XYZ file of C-alpha atoms in Angstrom:
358
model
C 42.640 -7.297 36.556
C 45.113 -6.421 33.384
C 44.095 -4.447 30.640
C 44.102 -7.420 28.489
C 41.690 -9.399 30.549
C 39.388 -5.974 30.372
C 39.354 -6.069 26.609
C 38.769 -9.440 25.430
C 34.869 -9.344 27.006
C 34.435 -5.809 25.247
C 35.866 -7.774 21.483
C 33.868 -10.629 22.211
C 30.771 -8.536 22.515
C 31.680 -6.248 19.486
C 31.887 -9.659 17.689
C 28.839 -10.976 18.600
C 26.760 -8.169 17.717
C 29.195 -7.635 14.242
C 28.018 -11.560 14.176
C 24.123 -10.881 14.010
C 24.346 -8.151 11.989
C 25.567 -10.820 9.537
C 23.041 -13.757 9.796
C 20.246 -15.027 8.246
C 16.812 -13.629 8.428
C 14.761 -15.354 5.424
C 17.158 -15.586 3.509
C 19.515 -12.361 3.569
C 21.739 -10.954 6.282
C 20.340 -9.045 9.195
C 21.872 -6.302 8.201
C 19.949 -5.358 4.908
C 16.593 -5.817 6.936
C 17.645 -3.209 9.191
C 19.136 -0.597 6.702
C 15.858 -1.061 4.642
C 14.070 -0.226 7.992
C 16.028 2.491 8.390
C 15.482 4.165 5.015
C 11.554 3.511 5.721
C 11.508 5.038 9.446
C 13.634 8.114 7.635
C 11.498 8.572 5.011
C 8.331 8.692 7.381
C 10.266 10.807 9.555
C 10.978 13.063 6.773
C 7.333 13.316 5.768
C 5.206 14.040 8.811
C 8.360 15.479 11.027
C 9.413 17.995 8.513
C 7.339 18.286 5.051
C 3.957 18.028 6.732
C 4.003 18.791 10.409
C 0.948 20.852 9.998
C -2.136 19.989 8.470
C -2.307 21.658 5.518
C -3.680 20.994 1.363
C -0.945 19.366 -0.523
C -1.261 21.033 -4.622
C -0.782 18.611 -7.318
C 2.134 19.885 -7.918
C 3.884 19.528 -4.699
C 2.370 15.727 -5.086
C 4.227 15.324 -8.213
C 7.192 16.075 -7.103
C 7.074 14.071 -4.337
C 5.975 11.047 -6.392
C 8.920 11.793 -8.364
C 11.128 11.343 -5.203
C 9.571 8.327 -3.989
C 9.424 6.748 -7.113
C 13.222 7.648 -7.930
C 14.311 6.225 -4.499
C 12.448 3.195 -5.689
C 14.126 3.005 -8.869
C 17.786 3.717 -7.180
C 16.824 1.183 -4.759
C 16.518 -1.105 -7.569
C 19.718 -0.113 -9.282
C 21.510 -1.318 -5.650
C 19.466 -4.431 -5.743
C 20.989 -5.224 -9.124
C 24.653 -4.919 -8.220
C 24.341 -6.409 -5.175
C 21.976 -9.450 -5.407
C 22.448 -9.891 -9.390
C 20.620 -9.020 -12.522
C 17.894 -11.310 -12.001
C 17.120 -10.536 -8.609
C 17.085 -6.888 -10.003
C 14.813 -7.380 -12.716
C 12.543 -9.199 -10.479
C 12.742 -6.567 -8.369
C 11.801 -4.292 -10.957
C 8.890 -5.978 -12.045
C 7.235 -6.354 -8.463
C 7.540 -2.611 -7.876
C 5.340 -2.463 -11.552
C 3.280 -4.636 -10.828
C 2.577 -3.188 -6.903
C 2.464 0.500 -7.958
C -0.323 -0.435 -10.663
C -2.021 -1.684 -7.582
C -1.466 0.864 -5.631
C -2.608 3.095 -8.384
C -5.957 1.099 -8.064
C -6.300 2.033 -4.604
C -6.045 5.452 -5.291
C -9.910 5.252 -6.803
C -10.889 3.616 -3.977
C -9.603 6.049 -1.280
C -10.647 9.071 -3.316
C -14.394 7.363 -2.971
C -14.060 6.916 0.776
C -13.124 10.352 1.046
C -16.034 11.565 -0.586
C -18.246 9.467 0.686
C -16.728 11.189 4.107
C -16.457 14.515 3.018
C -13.009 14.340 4.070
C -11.786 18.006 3.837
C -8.366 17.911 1.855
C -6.200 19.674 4.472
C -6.476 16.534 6.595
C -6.809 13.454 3.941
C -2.714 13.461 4.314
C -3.280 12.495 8.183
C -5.291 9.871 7.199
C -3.354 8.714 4.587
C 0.063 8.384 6.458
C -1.773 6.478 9.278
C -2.730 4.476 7.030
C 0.767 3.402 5.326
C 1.724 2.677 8.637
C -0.624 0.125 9.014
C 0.017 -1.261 5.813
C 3.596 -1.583 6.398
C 3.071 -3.798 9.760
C 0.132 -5.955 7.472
C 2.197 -6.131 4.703
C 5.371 -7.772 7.043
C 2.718 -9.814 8.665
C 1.099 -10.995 5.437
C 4.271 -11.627 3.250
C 6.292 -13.042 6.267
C 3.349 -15.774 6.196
C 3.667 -16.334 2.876
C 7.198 -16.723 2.584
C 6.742 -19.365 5.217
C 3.855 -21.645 3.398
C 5.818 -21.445 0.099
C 8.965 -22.534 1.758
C 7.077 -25.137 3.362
C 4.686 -26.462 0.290
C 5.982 -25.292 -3.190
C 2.273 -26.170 -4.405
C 1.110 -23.370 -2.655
C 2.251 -21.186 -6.076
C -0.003 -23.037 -8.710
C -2.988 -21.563 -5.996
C -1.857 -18.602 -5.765
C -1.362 -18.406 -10.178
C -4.967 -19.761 -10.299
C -6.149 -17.154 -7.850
C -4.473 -14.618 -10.259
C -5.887 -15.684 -13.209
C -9.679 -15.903 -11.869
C -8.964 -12.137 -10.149
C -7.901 -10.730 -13.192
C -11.163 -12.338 -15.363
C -13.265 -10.708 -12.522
C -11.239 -8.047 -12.801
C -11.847 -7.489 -16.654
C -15.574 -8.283 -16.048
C -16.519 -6.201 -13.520
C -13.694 -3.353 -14.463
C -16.752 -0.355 -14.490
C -18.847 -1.563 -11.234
C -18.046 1.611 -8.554
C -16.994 0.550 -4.856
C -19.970 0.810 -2.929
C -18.836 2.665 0.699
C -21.872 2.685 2.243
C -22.999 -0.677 1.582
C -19.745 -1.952 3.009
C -20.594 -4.616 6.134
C -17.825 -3.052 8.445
C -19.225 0.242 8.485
C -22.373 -0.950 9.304
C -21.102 -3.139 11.667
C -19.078 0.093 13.347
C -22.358 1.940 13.232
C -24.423 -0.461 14.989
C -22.153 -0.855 17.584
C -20.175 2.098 18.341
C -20.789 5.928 19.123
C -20.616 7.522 15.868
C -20.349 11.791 14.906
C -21.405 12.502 11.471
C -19.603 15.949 11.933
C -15.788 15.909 11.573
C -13.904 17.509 14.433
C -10.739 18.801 12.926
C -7.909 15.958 12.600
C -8.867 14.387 15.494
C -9.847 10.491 14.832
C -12.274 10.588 18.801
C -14.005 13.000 20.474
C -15.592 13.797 23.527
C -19.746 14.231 23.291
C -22.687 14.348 25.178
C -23.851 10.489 25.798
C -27.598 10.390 24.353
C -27.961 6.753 26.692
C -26.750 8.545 29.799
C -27.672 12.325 30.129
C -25.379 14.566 31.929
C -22.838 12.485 31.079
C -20.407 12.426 28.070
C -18.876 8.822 26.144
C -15.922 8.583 22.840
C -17.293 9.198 19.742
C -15.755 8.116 16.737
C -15.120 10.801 13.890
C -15.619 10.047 10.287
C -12.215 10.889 9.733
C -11.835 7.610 11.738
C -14.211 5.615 9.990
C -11.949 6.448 6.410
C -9.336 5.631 7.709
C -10.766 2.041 9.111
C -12.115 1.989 5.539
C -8.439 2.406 3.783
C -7.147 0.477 5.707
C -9.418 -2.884 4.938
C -9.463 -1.865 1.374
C -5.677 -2.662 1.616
C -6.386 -5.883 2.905
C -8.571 -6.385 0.008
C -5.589 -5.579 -2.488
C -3.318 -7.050 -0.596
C -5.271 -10.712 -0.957
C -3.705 -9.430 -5.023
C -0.619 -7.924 -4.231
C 0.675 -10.789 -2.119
C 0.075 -13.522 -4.769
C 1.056 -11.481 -7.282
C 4.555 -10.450 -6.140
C 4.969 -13.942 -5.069
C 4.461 -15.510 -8.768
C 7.297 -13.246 -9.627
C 9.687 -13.728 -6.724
C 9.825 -15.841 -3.572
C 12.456 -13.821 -2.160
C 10.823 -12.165 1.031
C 13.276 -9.559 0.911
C 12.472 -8.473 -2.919
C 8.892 -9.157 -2.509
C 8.481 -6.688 0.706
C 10.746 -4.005 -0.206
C 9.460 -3.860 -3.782
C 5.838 -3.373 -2.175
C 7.171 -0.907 0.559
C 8.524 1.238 -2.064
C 5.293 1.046 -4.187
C 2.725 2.279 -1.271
C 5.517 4.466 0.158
C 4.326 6.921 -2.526
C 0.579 6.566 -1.928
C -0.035 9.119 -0.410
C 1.859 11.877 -2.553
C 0.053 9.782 -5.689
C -3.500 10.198 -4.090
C -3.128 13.775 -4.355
C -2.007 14.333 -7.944
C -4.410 11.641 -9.333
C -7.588 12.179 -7.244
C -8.583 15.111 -9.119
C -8.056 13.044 -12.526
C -8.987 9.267 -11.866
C -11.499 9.269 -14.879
C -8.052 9.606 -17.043
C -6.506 6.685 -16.321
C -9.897 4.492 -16.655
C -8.441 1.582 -18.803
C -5.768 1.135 -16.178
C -7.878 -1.413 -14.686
C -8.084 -3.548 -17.443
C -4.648 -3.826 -18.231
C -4.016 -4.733 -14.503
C -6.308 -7.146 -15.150
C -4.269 -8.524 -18.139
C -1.282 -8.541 -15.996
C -2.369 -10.087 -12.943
C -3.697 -13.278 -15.864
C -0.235 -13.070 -17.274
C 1.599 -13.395 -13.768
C -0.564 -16.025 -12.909
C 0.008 -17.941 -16.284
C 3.490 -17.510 -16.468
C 3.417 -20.057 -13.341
C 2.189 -22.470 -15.541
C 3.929 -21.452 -19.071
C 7.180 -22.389 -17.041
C 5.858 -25.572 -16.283
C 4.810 -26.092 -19.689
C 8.299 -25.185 -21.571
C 10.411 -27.092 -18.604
C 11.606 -24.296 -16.817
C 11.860 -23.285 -13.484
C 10.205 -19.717 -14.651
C 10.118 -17.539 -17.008
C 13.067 -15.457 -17.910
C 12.925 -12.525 -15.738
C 13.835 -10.180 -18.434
C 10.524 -11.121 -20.466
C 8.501 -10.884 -17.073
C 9.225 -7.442 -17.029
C 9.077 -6.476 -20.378
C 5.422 -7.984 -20.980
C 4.591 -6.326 -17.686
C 5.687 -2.447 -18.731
C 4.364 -2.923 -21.556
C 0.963 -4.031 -20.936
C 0.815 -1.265 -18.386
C 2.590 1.245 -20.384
C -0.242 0.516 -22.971
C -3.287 0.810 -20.201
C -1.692 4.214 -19.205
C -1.425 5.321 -22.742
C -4.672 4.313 -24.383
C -6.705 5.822 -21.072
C -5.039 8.985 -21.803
C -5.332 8.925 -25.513
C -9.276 7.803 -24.788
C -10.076 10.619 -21.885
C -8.226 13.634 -23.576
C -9.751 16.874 -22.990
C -12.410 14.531 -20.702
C -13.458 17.428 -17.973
C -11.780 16.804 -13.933
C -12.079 17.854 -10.905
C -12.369 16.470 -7.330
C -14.601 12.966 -6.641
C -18.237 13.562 -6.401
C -19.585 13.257 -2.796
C -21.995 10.424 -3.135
C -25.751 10.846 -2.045
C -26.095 10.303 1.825
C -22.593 11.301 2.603
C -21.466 14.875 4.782
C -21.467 17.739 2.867
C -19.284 20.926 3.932
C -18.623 19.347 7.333
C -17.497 21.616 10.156
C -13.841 21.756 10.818
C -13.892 23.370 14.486
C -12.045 20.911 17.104
């Protein structure tokens, strides 16, 4: 065999794989799918390999900076998105990581109640946390990749999801002061009822090993509470992602703006949670002006309709949206200053000063 005929198989292949790095996956080469992976699998890397490889209380100020990083990553993110994809595409990108960080924002009250409700000791709430923006990066793909395909299959589907909007951001601005009720919810119950179940935490450890009540003599997997947050987190972001979804989708049906713009916005959960939890009660009106915004992106839908376009011009989706959260983050703070802090209040019923042996 000649050299010649022992290098045209070896091109052929470095073609072919050169060739799928280059084709379409909804909508935009294979390759930008994979280098966003890669940024996300570094980042994680990053943060439980090196920053936090041992359980240990993350200060607000270590969670400020590293909100500052993740949300500067965002923001350079969007700066490529811009020159590469266009200006619209940009500002659309733009305004879904707004509108998705708000939300995430929201979550932050919720987790900080489950961890009370838990006891959660800080030093481990970070475990719980990352866990849980793994899962909500695999239901995120899951849920958006669905969407992308009914919208692209029935362009209707878009006045639902603006009416959805609109009625969750009335109930929204309605019910803005009722509390989330963790003990009341039906999947805890539901655990309870049919699992083995430790009201004592055990460390970081999510199971553990205890003497079966059923069966003396014998010992059966009990779930931890640290467990049952984390189950709690992670349906509460199937709750806002029922918002999210519809929301980001009312800006953008581009599957690759709408999921990176939402990766980037939980990808800084966690270091939010901890530089927020111990203030919540100062950003109390952000709720409200979520609300507005979630009416306005639903309306918009329609407003296009209603002036003949095919939507809105992206540059006046954004600026309505910074602005209307801009003003929720400034009148909360203007309303709540010198308002007392301090970490959530473990509600009645829930572990207090739970043991942290393994």
């Amino acid at each position: 065999m000649s050299d010649r005929d022992t290098v045209a198989p070896a091109s052929s292949e470095a073609l072919v794989e050169l060739a799928f790095l280059f084709s379409d996956w909804l909508g935009k080469p294979a390759w930008m799918w994979l280098a966003f992976m890669g940024i996300v699998a570094t980042l994680l890397v990053l943060d439980l390999g090196v920053l936090h490889k041992d359980s240990r209380e993350i200060g607000v100020r270590e969670s400020l900076v590293l909100s500052a990083g993740y949300i500067g990553l965002g923001l350079l993110f969007g700066a490529w998105v811009w020159w590469a994809l266009g200006a619209q595409s940009g500002m659309e990108y733009l305004t879904g990581l707004a509108v998705e960080k708000a939300l995430a924002m929201d979550n932050v009250f919720v987790i900080a109640m489950i961890f009370a409700f838990f006891a959660v000791p800080r030093i481990y709430q970070h475990r719980v946390l990352f866990w849980g923006i793994l899962g909500v990066i695999v239901l995120r793909a899951v849920m958006i990749g669905l969407g992308a395909a009914i919208v692209s299959e029935f362009g209707w589907v878009l006045y639902v999801f603006a009416v959805f909007l609109i009625a969750t951001g009335v109930k929204m601005l309605v019910f803005a002061d009722r509390e989330y009720d963790v003990g009341n919810n039906p999947a805890l119950r539901f655990v309870k009822r049919r699992f083995n179940v430790t009201e004592d935490h055990h460390g970081e450890r999510f199971f553990v090993r205890l003497p079966d009540p059923r069966r003396p003599g014998r010992t059966a997997p009990f779930m931890t509470p640290l467990f049952l947050a984390l189950v709690l987190i992670e349906i509460a972001d199937v709750i806002f992602a029922v918002d999210s979804v519809p929301a980001i989708f009312a800006i953008t049906t581009d599957p690759f703006i709408v999921y990176t713009s939402n990766i980037f916005a939980i990808l800084g959960l966690r270091a939010l949670y901890f530089a927020l939890a111990a203030m919540v009660h100062r950003f109390h009106y952000l709720k409200y002006a979520l609300a507005v915004v979630l009416i306005f992106i639903g309306s918009k839908v329609f407003l296009a309709d209603l002036f003949g376009l095919d939507k809105l011009p992206p540059a006046l989706s954004l600026g309505v949206t910074f602005g209307i959260l801009a003003a929720g983050v400034g009148y909360s703070l203007l309303k709540t200053r010198g308002a007392g802090g301090g970490e959530p209040v473990t509600p009645r019923g829930a572990i207090r000063n739970p043991p942290s042996s393994r």
